[in-house]
Coordinates of C-alpha atoms in Angstrom, one line a residue:
Chain A
M1206 CA 0.0 0.0 0.1
K1207 CA 1.3 3.6 -0.9
P1208 CA 2.1 5.5 2.1
M1209 CA -0.3 8.6 3.0
I1210 CA 2.8 10.8 3.8
E1211 CA 6.1 10.3 1.8
V1212 CA 9.1 12.3 2.3
E1213 CA 12.3 11.9 0.4
G1214 CA 15.4 13.9 0.9
F1215 CA 13.4 16.9 2.4
C1216 CA 15.6 19.8 3.3
K1217 CA 14.4 23.2 4.5
V1218 CA 16.6 26.0 4.9
Y1219 CA 16.0 29.5 6.2
G1220 CA 19.0 31.9 5.4
D1221 CA 22.1 30.3 6.8
I1222 CA 20.1 27.9 8.9
T1223 CA 19.3 24.3 8.1
A1224 CA 16.2 23.3 9.7
V1225 CA 15.8 20.0 8.2
N1226 CA 18.6 18.0 6.6
G1227 CA 17.8 15.4 4.1
M1228 CA 14.6 13.6 6.0
N1229 CA 13.2 10.5 4.6
L1230 CA 9.9 9.3 6.1
A1231 CA 6.9 7.4 5.1
V1232 CA 3.6 7.1 7.4
R1233 CA 1.0 4.3 6.5
Q1234 CA -2.6 5.0 6.0
G1235 CA -4.2 4.5 9.5
E1236 CA -1.3 5.0 11.3
I1237 CA -0.7 7.4 14.3
F1238 CA 2.9 8.5 13.8
G1239 CA 4.8 10.8 16.4
L1240 CA 7.5 13.2 15.4
L1241 CA 9.5 14.1 18.6
G1242 CA 12.5 16.3 19.0
P1243 CA 13.8 19.2 21.1
N1244 CA 12.8 22.7 20.4
G1245 CA 14.4 23.7 16.9
A1246 CA 15.1 20.1 15.8
G1247 CA 12.9 20.7 12.7
K1248 CA 9.4 19.4 13.6
T1249 CA 7.5 22.5 13.0
S1250 CA 9.4 23.1 9.5
T1251 CA 8.5 19.4 8.6
L1252 CA 4.7 19.7 9.7
E1253 CA 4.4 23.3 7.8
C1254 CA 6.0 21.8 4.5
L1255 CA 3.8 19.0 4.7
E1256 CA 0.7 21.1 5.3
G1257 CA 1.7 23.4 2.5
L1258 CA 2.2 26.4 4.6
R1259 CA 5.8 26.7 3.7
A1260 CA 7.6 25.3 0.4
P1261 CA 10.6 22.9 0.9
S1262 CA 13.8 23.9 0.1
E1263 CA 14.6 20.6 -1.6
G1264 CA 13.1 16.9 -1.7
F1265 CA 9.9 15.4 -2.5
L1266 CA 7.0 15.5 -0.4
R1267 CA 3.5 13.9 -0.8
V1268 CA 0.5 14.0 1.4
A1269 CA -2.3 11.6 0.5
G1270 CA -0.4 11.4 -2.8
L1271 CA -0.7 15.4 -3.6
D1272 CA 2.1 18.0 -3.6
P1273 CA 1.5 20.1 -0.4
V1274 CA 2.6 23.1 -2.3
R1275 CA 1.5 22.8 -6.0
E1276 CA -1.7 21.0 -5.1
R1277 CA -2.6 22.7 -2.2
K1278 CA -6.1 23.6 -3.1
K1279 CA -6.8 20.1 -3.5
L1280 CA -5.3 18.9 -0.4
R1281 CA -6.7 21.4 1.9
H1282 CA -10.1 19.4 1.8
L1283 CA -7.9 16.1 2.6
I1284 CA -5.9 17.2 5.4
G1285 CA -7.0 18.4 8.8
V1286 CA -4.8 20.8 10.8
Q1287 CA -4.2 21.7 14.2
L1288 CA -1.7 24.4 14.7
Q1289 CA 0.4 24.9 17.7
S1290 CA -1.5 28.1 18.4
A1291 CA -5.2 28.0 17.4
G1292 CA -5.2 31.3 15.6
M1293 CA -8.9 32.5 15.3
P1294 CA -10.4 36.1 15.0
E1295 CA -11.1 37.1 18.9
N1296 CA -14.8 37.9 18.5
M1297 CA -15.5 34.7 16.7
T1298 CA -17.5 31.9 18.6
P1299 CA -17.1 28.3 18.5
M1300 CA -20.2 27.8 16.5
E1301 CA -19.3 30.7 14.1
A1302 CA -15.7 29.1 13.5
M1303 CA -17.4 25.8 12.8
R1304 CA -19.8 27.3 10.3
F1305 CA -17.1 29.5 8.8
F1306 CA -14.5 26.9 8.2
C1307 CA -17.1 24.1 6.9
A1308 CA -18.4 26.6 4.4
Y1309 CA -14.7 26.9 3.0
H1310 CA -14.6 23.0 3.1
G1311 CA -18.0 22.6 1.5
V1312 CA -19.2 20.4 4.3
P1313 CA -22.2 21.2 6.5
P1314 CA -21.2 22.2 10.0
R1315 CA -20.5 19.5 12.6
D1316 CA -22.0 20.8 15.5
D1317 CA -21.8 16.9 16.8
L1318 CA -18.0 17.7 17.5
L1319 CA -18.5 21.0 19.6
E1320 CA -20.7 18.5 21.8
R1321 CA -18.0 15.8 21.6
F1322 CA -15.5 18.2 22.7
D1323 CA -17.5 19.9 25.2
L1324 CA -17.8 23.0 23.8
T1325 CA -21.7 23.5 23.5
A1326 CA -22.1 25.1 26.5
K1327 CA -19.7 27.8 25.2
Q1328 CA -20.7 27.9 21.4
K1329 CA -21.5 31.5 21.6
T1330 CA -18.5 32.6 23.4
P1331 CA -15.9 34.7 21.8
F1332 CA -12.7 33.0 21.0
H1333 CA -10.7 35.2 23.5
D1334 CA -12.9 34.3 26.3
L1335 CA -12.4 30.7 26.1
S1336 CA -9.6 28.9 28.2
T1337 CA -6.8 27.5 26.6
G1338 CA -7.8 24.0 26.8
Q1339 CA -11.3 25.0 25.1
Q1340 CA -9.4 26.9 22.4
R1341 CA -7.2 23.9 21.6
R1342 CA -10.3 21.8 21.8
L1343 CA -12.3 24.1 19.2
G1344 CA -9.0 23.9 16.9
L1345 CA -9.2 20.2 17.0
A1346 CA -13.0 20.1 16.5
L1347 CA -12.3 22.4 13.4
A1348 CA -9.4 20.2 12.0
L1349 CA -11.6 17.1 12.0
A1350 CA -15.1 18.7 11.0
H1351 CA -14.4 17.9 7.2
K1352 CA -13.4 14.5 8.0
P1353 CA -9.8 14.6 6.9
Q1354 CA -7.9 11.7 5.5
V1355 CA -4.8 13.0 7.1
L1356 CA -4.6 14.9 10.5
F1357 CA -1.5 17.1 11.6
L1358 CA -1.7 17.8 15.2
D1359 CA 1.1 20.3 16.8
E1360 CA 1.3 19.6 20.4
P1361 CA -2.6 18.6 20.7
T1362 CA -3.1 17.9 24.2
A1363 CA -0.8 21.0 25.5
G1364 CA -3.2 23.0 28.1
L1365 CA -5.8 20.0 28.4
D1366 CA -6.7 18.7 31.8
V1367 CA -6.4 14.8 32.2
G1368 CA -9.9 13.9 31.3
S1369 CA -10.0 15.7 28.0
R1370 CA -6.5 14.3 27.0
A1371 CA -7.8 10.9 28.0
E1372 CA -10.8 11.7 25.6
L1373 CA -8.5 13.1 23.1
H1374 CA -6.6 10.0 23.0
G1375 CA -9.6 7.6 22.7
M1376 CA -10.9 9.7 19.8
L1377 CA -7.4 9.5 17.7
R1378 CA -7.4 5.9 18.3
E1379 CA -11.0 5.9 16.9
F1380 CA -10.0 8.0 13.8
R1381 CA -6.9 5.8 13.2
D1382 CA -9.3 2.7 13.4
D1383 CA -11.6 4.5 10.8
G1384 CA -8.3 4.6 8.6
T1385 CA -7.3 8.4 9.3
T1386 CA -3.5 8.9 9.3
V1387 CA -2.4 11.0 12.2
L1388 CA 0.9 12.7 12.2
L1389 CA 1.6 14.0 15.8
A1390 CA 4.3 16.6 16.7
T1391 CA 4.7 16.5 20.5
H1392 CA 7.2 17.2 23.6
D1393 CA 5.2 14.8 25.5
M1394 CA 6.9 11.5 25.5
A1395 CA 4.4 9.6 27.8
E1396 CA 1.7 10.8 24.9
A1397 CA 3.8 9.6 21.9
E1398 CA 4.5 6.2 23.6
A1399 CA 0.8 5.6 24.8
L1400 CA -0.5 6.9 21.4
S1401 CA 1.9 6.2 18.4
D1402 CA 2.1 3.4 16.3
R1403 CA 5.5 4.2 15.3
V1404 CA 7.5 7.4 16.4
A1405 CA 10.5 9.5 14.6
I1406 CA 13.1 11.1 16.9
L1407 CA 14.2 14.4 15.0
L1408 CA 17.5 15.8 16.1
N1409 CA 19.2 18.9 14.3
G1410 CA 17.1 18.5 11.4
C1411 CA 17.8 14.7 11.0
L1412 CA 16.0 11.7 11.9
A1413 CA 18.0 10.2 14.7
A1414 CA 15.9 7.0 15.1
T1415 CA 12.5 5.5 13.5
G1416 CA 10.4 2.6 14.9
T1417 CA 7.8 1.5 17.1
P1418 CA 8.1 3.1 20.8
L1419 CA 9.1 -0.6 22.0
E1420 CA 11.5 -0.8 19.2
I1421 CA 13.3 2.3 19.6
T1422 CA 13.4 1.9 23.8
A1423 CA 14.9 -1.7 23.1
A1424 CA 17.5 -0.3 20.9
G1425 CA 18.9 1.8 23.7
A1426 CA 21.4 1.3 26.3
G1427 CA 19.0 1.9 29.0
L1428 CA 18.8 0.1 32.0
T1429 CA 15.8 -1.7 33.8
R1430 CA 15.1 0.1 37.1
V1431 CA 14.1 -2.5 39.8
S1432 CA 12.6 -0.6 43.2
V1433 CA 12.3 -2.6 46.3
Q1434 CA 10.6 -1.7 49.5
T1435 CA 10.9 -4.3 52.4
K1436 CA 9.7 -4.2 55.8
A1437 CA 12.9 -4.8 57.7
A1438 CA 14.7 -2.5 55.2
V1439 CA 17.7 -4.9 55.2
L1440 CA 18.6 -4.0 52.0
Q1441 CA 19.3 -0.4 52.7
D1442 CA 22.7 -1.2 54.7
D1443 CA 23.2 -4.3 52.4
H1444 CA 25.8 -4.3 49.5
H1445 CA 25.1 -7.8 48.5
A1446 CA 26.1 -8.1 45.0
L1447 CA 22.9 -9.0 42.8
P1448 CA 23.6 -10.5 39.3
A1449 CA 23.2 -7.9 36.2
V1450 CA 23.0 -4.9 38.5
V1451 CA 25.1 -1.9 37.3
R1452 CA 24.4 0.3 40.1
R1453 CA 22.2 1.0 43.2
M1454 CA 20.6 3.8 44.8
I1455 CA 18.4 4.7 47.8
K1456 CA 15.5 6.9 47.5
D1457 CA 12.3 7.5 49.9
N1458 CA 12.7 4.0 51.6
Y1459 CA 13.0 2.4 48.3
V1460 CA 16.4 0.3 47.2
I1461 CA 16.9 1.1 43.5
Y1462 CA 18.9 -1.4 41.2
F1463 CA 19.6 -0.8 37.7
S1464 CA 19.6 -4.0 36.1
R1465 CA 20.9 -5.2 32.5
D1466 CA 18.9 -8.1 32.8
I1467 CA 15.9 -8.4 35.1
G1468 CA 15.5 -12.1 34.5
Q1469 CA 18.7 -12.5 36.5
T1470 CA 18.2 -9.7 39.0
V1471 CA 14.6 -10.3 40.3
P1472 CA 14.7 -14.0 41.4
A1473 CA 18.3 -13.3 42.6
L1474 CA 16.7 -10.6 44.9
I1475 CA 13.9 -12.6 45.9
D1476 CA 16.2 -15.2 47.2
H1477 CA 18.3 -12.9 48.8
L1478 CA 15.4 -11.2 50.9
Q1479 CA 14.2 -14.8 52.1
S1480 CA 17.7 -15.8 53.1
R1481 CA 17.7 -12.4 55.3
D1482 CA 14.4 -13.1 56.4
D1483 CA 12.9 -9.7 55.2
E1484 CA 9.3 -9.3 53.8
L1485 CA 8.6 -7.7 50.4
I1486 CA 6.3 -4.6 50.7
D1487 CA 6.5 -3.3 47.1
L1488 CA 8.5 -4.3 44.1
R1489 CA 8.5 -2.2 40.8
V1490 CA 10.0 -3.1 37.8
E1491 CA 10.3 -0.1 35.1
R1492 CA 11.4 -0.4 31.5
P1493 CA 13.4 2.3 30.1
S1494 CA 10.8 4.8 28.8
L1495 CA 10.7 6.4 25.4
E1496 CA 11.8 9.6 27.4
D1497 CA 14.8 7.7 28.6
R1498 CA 15.9 6.6 25.1
F1499 CA 14.8 10.1 24.0
L1500 CA 17.1 11.8 26.4
E1501 CA 19.8 9.4 25.6
I1502 CA 19.7 10.0 22.0
T1503 CA 19.3 14.2 22.5
Q1504 CA 22.2 14.3 25.0
Chain B
M709 CA -25.6 27.9 -3.6
G710 CA -21.8 26.9 -4.5
V711 CA -19.1 26.3 -1.9
T712 CA -17.3 29.4 -2.7
T713 CA -20.4 31.5 -2.6
S714 CA -21.7 30.2 0.6
A715 CA -18.2 30.6 2.3
F716 CA -18.2 34.2 1.0
A717 CA -21.5 34.9 2.4
R718 CA -20.6 33.6 5.8
H719 CA -17.2 35.2 6.0
F720 CA -19.0 38.4 5.1
N721 CA -21.6 37.9 7.7
F722 CA -18.8 37.4 10.3
E723 CA -16.9 40.1 9.2
F724 CA -20.0 42.7 9.1
R725 CA -20.9 41.5 12.7
A726 CA -17.4 42.0 13.9
G727 CA -17.3 45.5 12.9
L728 CA -20.0 46.0 15.4
R729 CA -19.0 43.6 18.1
N730 CA -15.5 44.6 18.1
K731 CA -14.9 47.5 20.3
N732 CA -12.2 49.2 18.4
L733 CA -14.0 49.0 15.2
L734 CA -17.4 50.2 16.6
L735 CA -15.4 53.2 17.7
M736 CA -13.9 53.8 14.3
N737 CA -16.9 52.8 12.3
Y738 CA -19.4 54.8 14.3
L739 CA -18.7 56.4 17.7
F740 CA -15.7 58.6 16.9
P741 CA -16.9 60.1 13.3
L742 CA -20.2 60.6 14.9
G743 CA -19.2 62.0 17.9
F744 CA -16.7 64.4 16.1
Y745 CA -19.6 65.1 13.7
L746 CA -21.6 66.5 16.6
L747 CA -18.8 68.2 18.5
M748 CA -17.9 70.0 15.2
G749 CA -21.6 70.5 14.4
F750 CA -21.8 72.4 17.7
I751 CA -18.6 74.3 17.7
M752 CA -17.5 75.2 14.1
P753 CA -20.4 77.2 12.8
G754 CA -19.8 79.8 15.6
I755 CA -16.0 79.8 14.8
N756 CA -16.5 79.6 11.0
P757 CA -20.0 80.4 9.4
F758 CA -18.8 78.8 6.2
F759 CA -18.3 75.6 7.8
Q760 CA -21.9 74.8 7.3
D761 CA -21.3 74.8 3.6
V762 CA -18.6 72.0 3.8
M763 CA -20.3 70.2 6.9
I764 CA -21.6 67.5 5.2
P765 CA -18.8 66.7 2.6
S766 CA -16.2 67.3 5.8
M767 CA -18.1 65.0 8.3
V768 CA -18.5 62.2 5.6
T769 CA -14.7 62.4 4.4
F770 CA -13.7 62.6 8.2
A771 CA -16.1 59.4 8.6
V772 CA -14.6 57.5 5.6
L773 CA -10.9 58.3 7.0
A774 CA -11.5 57.1 10.4
A775 CA -13.5 53.9 9.4
T776 CA -10.5 52.9 7.0
L777 CA -7.3 54.5 7.9
L778 CA -7.9 54.1 11.6
G779 CA -10.3 51.0 11.8
L780 CA -9.5 48.7 8.9
P781 CA -5.9 48.2 9.1
Y782 CA -5.4 47.3 12.8
P783 CA -7.4 44.0 12.6
L784 CA -5.6 42.7 9.6
V785 CA -2.2 43.2 11.4
T786 CA -3.4 41.5 14.6
A787 CA -5.1 38.8 12.8
R788 CA -1.6 37.9 10.9
E789 CA 0.5 38.5 14.2
A790 CA -2.1 36.0 16.0
G791 CA -1.7 33.5 13.4
V792 CA -5.4 34.0 12.1
F793 CA -4.4 33.9 8.5
R794 CA -2.4 30.8 8.8
S795 CA -5.5 28.8 10.2
Y796 CA -7.2 30.4 7.2
K797 CA -4.3 29.3 4.7
V798 CA -4.5 25.4 6.1
N799 CA -8.3 25.6 6.1
G800 CA -8.4 26.9 2.2
V801 CA -9.4 30.5 2.8
P802 CA -8.2 32.3 -0.3
T803 CA -6.6 35.8 0.0
L804 CA -9.0 37.6 -2.0
P805 CA -12.0 37.2 0.5
I806 CA -9.4 38.0 3.6
L807 CA -8.8 41.3 2.0
V808 CA -12.0 42.3 0.1
I809 CA -14.4 41.1 2.7
P810 CA -13.2 43.9 5.5
A811 CA -13.1 46.4 3.1
L812 CA -16.5 45.8 1.8
T813 CA -18.0 45.6 5.2
T814 CA -16.2 48.7 6.1
A815 CA -17.7 50.2 3.4
I816 CA -21.3 49.5 4.4
H817 CA -20.3 50.7 8.1
L818 CA -19.2 53.9 6.8
G819 CA -22.0 54.1 4.4
L820 CA -24.7 54.0 7.4
T821 CA -22.5 56.7 9.1
A822 CA -22.7 58.9 6.1
I823 CA -26.4 58.3 5.7
V824 CA -27.0 59.7 9.4
I825 CA -24.6 62.4 8.9
V826 CA -26.6 63.6 5.7
A827 CA -30.0 63.1 7.0
T828 CA -29.4 64.9 10.5
A829 CA -26.8 67.7 9.6
P830 CA -29.2 70.0 7.6
L831 CA -32.0 69.5 10.7
L832 CA -29.7 70.0 13.6
F833 CA -27.1 72.2 12.1
D834 CA -28.3 73.9 9.3
A835 CA -25.9 72.5 6.8
S836 CA -26.1 72.8 3.2
M837 CA -27.5 69.8 1.3
P838 CA -25.8 68.5 -1.7
V839 CA -27.3 70.2 -4.9
N840 CA -26.1 67.2 -7.1
W841 CA -27.2 63.7 -5.4
V842 CA -25.7 61.7 -8.2
N843 CA -22.3 63.3 -8.2
F844 CA -22.2 63.1 -4.5
G845 CA -22.8 59.5 -4.5
I846 CA -20.0 59.1 -7.1
V847 CA -17.6 61.0 -5.0
I848 CA -18.3 59.3 -1.9
S849 CA -17.9 55.9 -3.6
A850 CA -14.4 57.0 -5.1
L851 CA -13.5 58.1 -2.0
G852 CA -14.5 54.9 -0.2
L853 CA -12.6 53.0 -2.5
A854 CA -9.5 54.9 -2.4
C855 CA -9.8 54.9 1.4
T856 CA -10.5 51.1 1.6
G857 CA -7.6 50.4 -0.6
F858 CA -5.3 52.4 1.7
G859 CA -6.5 51.0 4.8
V860 CA -6.4 47.5 3.3
L861 CA -2.8 48.1 1.9
I862 CA -1.7 49.8 5.2
G863 CA -2.7 46.5 7.1
V864 CA -0.9 44.3 4.6
V865 CA 2.4 46.3 4.3
S866 CA 2.6 47.1 8.1
P867 CA 5.1 45.0 10.0
S868 CA 3.5 45.5 13.3
T869 CA 0.8 47.1 15.1
R870 CA 2.9 49.9 16.2
M871 CA 3.7 50.6 12.7
T872 CA 0.2 50.4 11.6
V873 CA -0.6 53.5 13.9
L874 CA 2.2 55.0 12.4
Y875 CA 1.4 54.6 8.7
S876 CA -2.2 55.5 9.5
Q877 CA -1.6 58.7 11.1
M878 CA 0.7 59.7 8.4
F879 CA -2.4 60.0 6.1
F880 CA -5.0 60.7 8.8
V881 CA -3.4 63.8 10.3
P882 CA -2.4 65.7 7.4
S883 CA -5.8 64.9 5.7
M884 CA -7.5 66.5 8.7
M885 CA -5.3 69.6 8.4
L886 CA -4.9 70.1 4.7
S887 CA -7.4 68.4 2.6
G888 CA -10.0 71.5 3.0
M889 CA -12.1 69.6 5.6
M890 CA -11.2 72.3 8.3
M891 CA -10.1 75.1 5.8
P892 CA -10.4 76.2 2.2
L893 CA -7.3 74.2 0.2
G894 CA -7.1 78.0 -1.8
M895 CA -5.9 79.4 1.8
L896 CA -3.0 77.1 1.7
P897 CA 0.7 78.3 0.3
D898 CA 1.2 76.7 -2.9
G899 CA 3.8 74.1 -1.9
I900 CA 1.7 72.8 1.1
R901 CA -1.4 72.7 -1.5
K902 CA 0.8 70.6 -3.9
L903 CA 1.3 68.2 -0.7
A904 CA -2.1 68.1 0.1
M905 CA -2.8 66.6 -3.3
L906 CA -1.2 63.6 -2.5
L907 CA -3.7 62.8 0.0
P908 CA -7.3 61.1 -1.2
A909 CA -9.2 63.6 1.1
T910 CA -8.1 66.6 -0.6
H911 CA -9.3 65.4 -4.1
A912 CA -12.4 64.0 -2.4
M913 CA -13.2 67.5 -0.8
N914 CA -12.5 69.2 -4.2
A915 CA -14.7 66.8 -5.9
F916 CA -17.6 67.0 -3.2
N917 CA -17.4 71.0 -3.7
G918 CA -17.4 71.2 -7.5
L919 CA -19.6 68.5 -8.5
S920 CA -21.9 68.1 -5.7
M921 CA -22.3 70.9 -3.3
G922 CA -22.6 73.6 -6.0
T923 CA -19.3 75.5 -4.7
T924 CA -16.1 76.1 -6.7
A925 CA -13.3 73.3 -7.2
D926 CA -9.9 74.3 -7.0
F927 CA -8.8 72.0 -9.7
T928 CA -10.5 69.5 -12.0
P929 CA -12.8 67.6 -9.9
W930 CA -13.4 64.6 -12.2
G931 CA -9.7 64.3 -12.4
G932 CA -9.7 64.0 -8.7
V933 CA -12.4 61.2 -8.9
I934 CA -10.5 59.3 -11.5
I935 CA -7.3 59.5 -9.2
L936 CA -9.4 58.2 -6.4
A937 CA -10.9 55.3 -8.1
L938 CA -7.4 54.4 -9.8
S939 CA -5.5 54.5 -6.7
G940 CA -8.2 52.5 -4.7
M941 CA -8.1 49.7 -7.5
M942 CA -4.0 50.0 -7.4
A943 CA -4.0 49.6 -3.5
L944 CA -6.4 46.5 -3.6
V945 CA -4.3 44.8 -6.3
L946 CA -0.9 45.8 -4.6
A947 CA -2.2 44.7 -1.3
L948 CA -3.1 41.1 -2.9
Y949 CA 0.6 41.0 -4.3
L950 CA 1.9 41.9 -1.0
F951 CA -0.1 39.7 1.2
R952 CA 1.7 37.6 4.0
W953 CA 0.2 34.7 5.7
D954 CA 2.2 35.5 8.8
N955 CA 4.9 37.4 10.2
W956 CA 7.8 35.2 9.4
T957 CA 7.6 35.6 5.9
R958 CA 9.5 38.6 4.4
R959 CA 8.4 40.6 1.6
R960 CA 9.3 43.9 0.8
S961 CA 7.0 46.7 1.4
W962 CA 8.3 49.6 -0.7
P963 CA 6.2 48.5 -3.5
G964 CA 3.3 49.8 -1.5
L965 CA 4.3 53.0 -2.3
L966 CA 3.2 52.8 -5.9
V967 CA -0.3 53.7 -4.5
L968 CA 0.9 57.3 -4.6
L969 CA 1.8 57.2 -8.1
P970 CA -1.7 58.5 -9.4
Y971 CA -1.6 61.2 -6.8
V972 CA 1.8 62.4 -8.1
V973 CA 0.6 62.5 -11.7
G974 CA -2.4 64.6 -10.0
V975 CA -0.2 67.2 -8.7
L976 CA 1.6 67.3 -11.9
A977 CA -1.3 67.3 -14.1
L978 CA -4.4 68.9 -12.3

């Protein structure tokens, strides 16, 4: 199947600054793809070129089979875009915005989306009187109003409360299941890990890693963290060497071991506790997260 | 109704209502010109009895200048700065309605203000009525076209809201002083009069006097009407050419000065 987003040899240069340098990327239909990177890595430039807001300096870009610059008029009905700052006229109400943008897309207004994003009670409130979260929810509702094939989201959950965030994640998964392709730029590693089918880490305008969150975290040198709390706290003063443990530390009544292989470390730890007549209160095993891997790559 | 027509109607409807809901636009479209009109109506006839002869064209010209030069550019600049145009671009809103619709809605607002002035000035202040209503309509239309064009062009070329105020005042203040609204153009020294002919308001006042108020024009009034209409169209074309979707896109703004070309020709030819 042909990818919904194709990027080959993409470069974006602003004067002397190279924002993106030779990027290659393919996003499949019905995939949520996370674009991660520190500030200035080139995420927004990539998104803006794919959305047709800017022209690439070099390279081949296709979204839904269309050139984002030359075929922008056709493309605008196939993509939904939520920009980092929502950017609405300050006196425009959510209801007006829905009617306004739907009219330009040639589709009937989607009041159901205002309801779904909990904006019905605020539908006659001017944009500048909405909270940040409400403004972002409105931006999302508008991006989805014409049922786009490809959805570009820039920091979609910034400013959202926990409930709205979970609701949005659920919705994005639904859209993905219906065949919508989602390209998501975010700083939120937990969000990218929870939501994305695949992610790419962008560093200094180049792709540093691409794959599923699991593949990316597994590829790192990250150590698994084993945190233990026991009744008699015998481990606190006990420097007994456990297999595959690289280092240990004590924090908040927990002894934390950093292990290369928890298959060796955890059974040995339990045996050791039994031999010292101590009782386990809590044992936590934390694999290296996408954030750990991200920090490893970017630092 | 096609997609474009429906979208245009929706956009027009929003912009028209924004002209009433936005406090700054409400001030510049209605409150400031009508307040100034009442103030002048009560003060000026006592100071200058001839003011009643030019009261209607002066106050209508003032209303046009306030709505177009002071009211129209600011929302365009703030919209660009706030990323509104970027939202428009990704949702397929073309450049033409972004610039033309505010100009049209401003024209309607200032038209309503002009009607209030024309209808009440003879009753409240014994102001002279136009003697040729057709020509009065033609001159006000040409002035409206020229000034909405100027307003849109200022909104497009202005790099920031601070500069917008400066650019707008560069035309507004001299228009108030030199165009013939407050004192006859003939009273100005020759050099200043030439300078005044670079302003749309001067051509409008001259054309109002010569074509609709039954008084004498200082120079060919129809020439002024043509200059106004031509510069208005040029300004809109230049605004479309120089339009930027966001503040990061750099574009030279000096070609905007080409809008003064018809006025320069006017200084030399009229």
